[in-house]
């Protein structure tokens, strides 16, 4: 039920994002960036509060409430698409619900699937989300083309309602235990990530290459429109190639077991993502873009599963909500910076050049991350050596 609901919800997310990006592109690249920033900002600003809520309230019920809030906000965009300010404000409101929903489902998965099957469960969840995304960017383009942008937003609002209804049939629940006064503060998740050298190196590296790569989200519509001379159908097809790649990446990541494998996989995917973005930047043809986006999708699938799995494996159960929220805030914060920077970059250079900048940055960040992850793993395996070297 949870995986099916996630697929339905991701269908709506992909549909609405495709519609909003193509709606905003002719108006201004800054509006494209504003829509993406509004979606991401709540993850950064609200991470401590979101994590605290996840570690204090029954997760399934909290997730249902967050989904209903998202659905109302997205549906309300439909009659207001002539007012960009209101659209951005409602996207921000939807992002607030999503900022709670993301750590909520990540913390809930081990209770549904069992601790020993969590990595496979994260991979399954990622797979169903990818299927929903593929349907959203392909079928969504058709829906938007035939019925118009407002109708597509209403459909997206209904997908959140469908997800909430499916969750009502799930019996598993994560009920945080202990008195509130006994639990760590809202900032405990951030402190936990910072103290774990392997986790911190992996997540910091992930955040850096995400921040570099995310510039393509803003440049992608302009790249399709002005470089490849395509329309929303080509944009949807390219995004579908990325999602198909995620399906393969999820299967690869499901086989990762140890923290060493998970941490190094996160670093390596930064490098492969950089290569994926550089391919269409170097060869501005549809075929090259398809190949690059498939490779990027595989990398994305691996790092999504590996991120959840390594946080779960290295975090005590009672504070996983705050840890997932802290990691989400780091990655989304980098995403936010990259998104904001992309709007400015598009004003001074073309989308192809923006792709080149993003791909190079991701590759370098991934390579540096791999070095620091391996050093952290070596220190962890040989604490005596690390202590001698520090003296």
mmCIF file of N, CA, C and O in Angstrom, residues 20 115 178 199 220 279:
data_model
loop_
_atom_site.group_PDB
_atom_site.id
_atom_site.type_symbol
_atom_site.label_atom_id
_atom_site.label_comp_id
_atom_site.label_asym_id
_atom_site.label_seq_id
_atom_site.Cartn_x
_atom_site.Cartn_y
_atom_site.Cartn_z
ATOM 1 N N UNK A 20 4.533 23.254 -14.226
ATOM 2 C CA UNK A 20 4.960 24.542 -13.669
ATOM 3 C C UNK A 20 6.241 25.041 -14.331
ATOM 4 O O UNK A 20 6.385 26.239 -14.592
ATOM 5 N N UNK A 115 13.878 -4.261 9.978
ATOM 6 C CA UNK A 115 15.213 -3.659 9.890
ATOM 7 C C UNK A 115 16.092 -4.372 8.860
ATOM 8 O O UNK A 115 16.797 -3.736 8.090
ATOM 9 N N UNK A 178 9.029 6.912 24.908
ATOM 10 C CA UNK A 178 9.702 7.744 25.898
ATOM 11 C C UNK A 178 9.006 9.065 26.116
ATOM 12 O O UNK A 178 8.206 9.527 25.314
ATOM 13 N N UNK A 199 29.440 9.078 7.905
ATOM 14 C CA UNK A 199 28.146 9.604 7.471
ATOM 15 C C UNK A 199 28.275 11.055 7.025
ATOM 16 O O UNK A 199 27.725 11.445 5.984
ATOM 17 N N UNK A 220 17.167 22.907 -17.862
ATOM 18 C CA UNK A 220 16.626 21.834 -18.685
ATOM 19 C C UNK A 220 15.526 22.307 -19.649
ATOM 20 O O UNK A 220 15.576 22.006 -20.850
ATOM 21 N N UNK A 279 27.719 14.866 -21.045
ATOM 22 C CA UNK A 279 27.477 14.261 -22.364
ATOM 23 C C UNK A 279 26.613 15.159 -23.250
ATOM 24 O O UNK A 279 27.014 15.496 -24.372
#
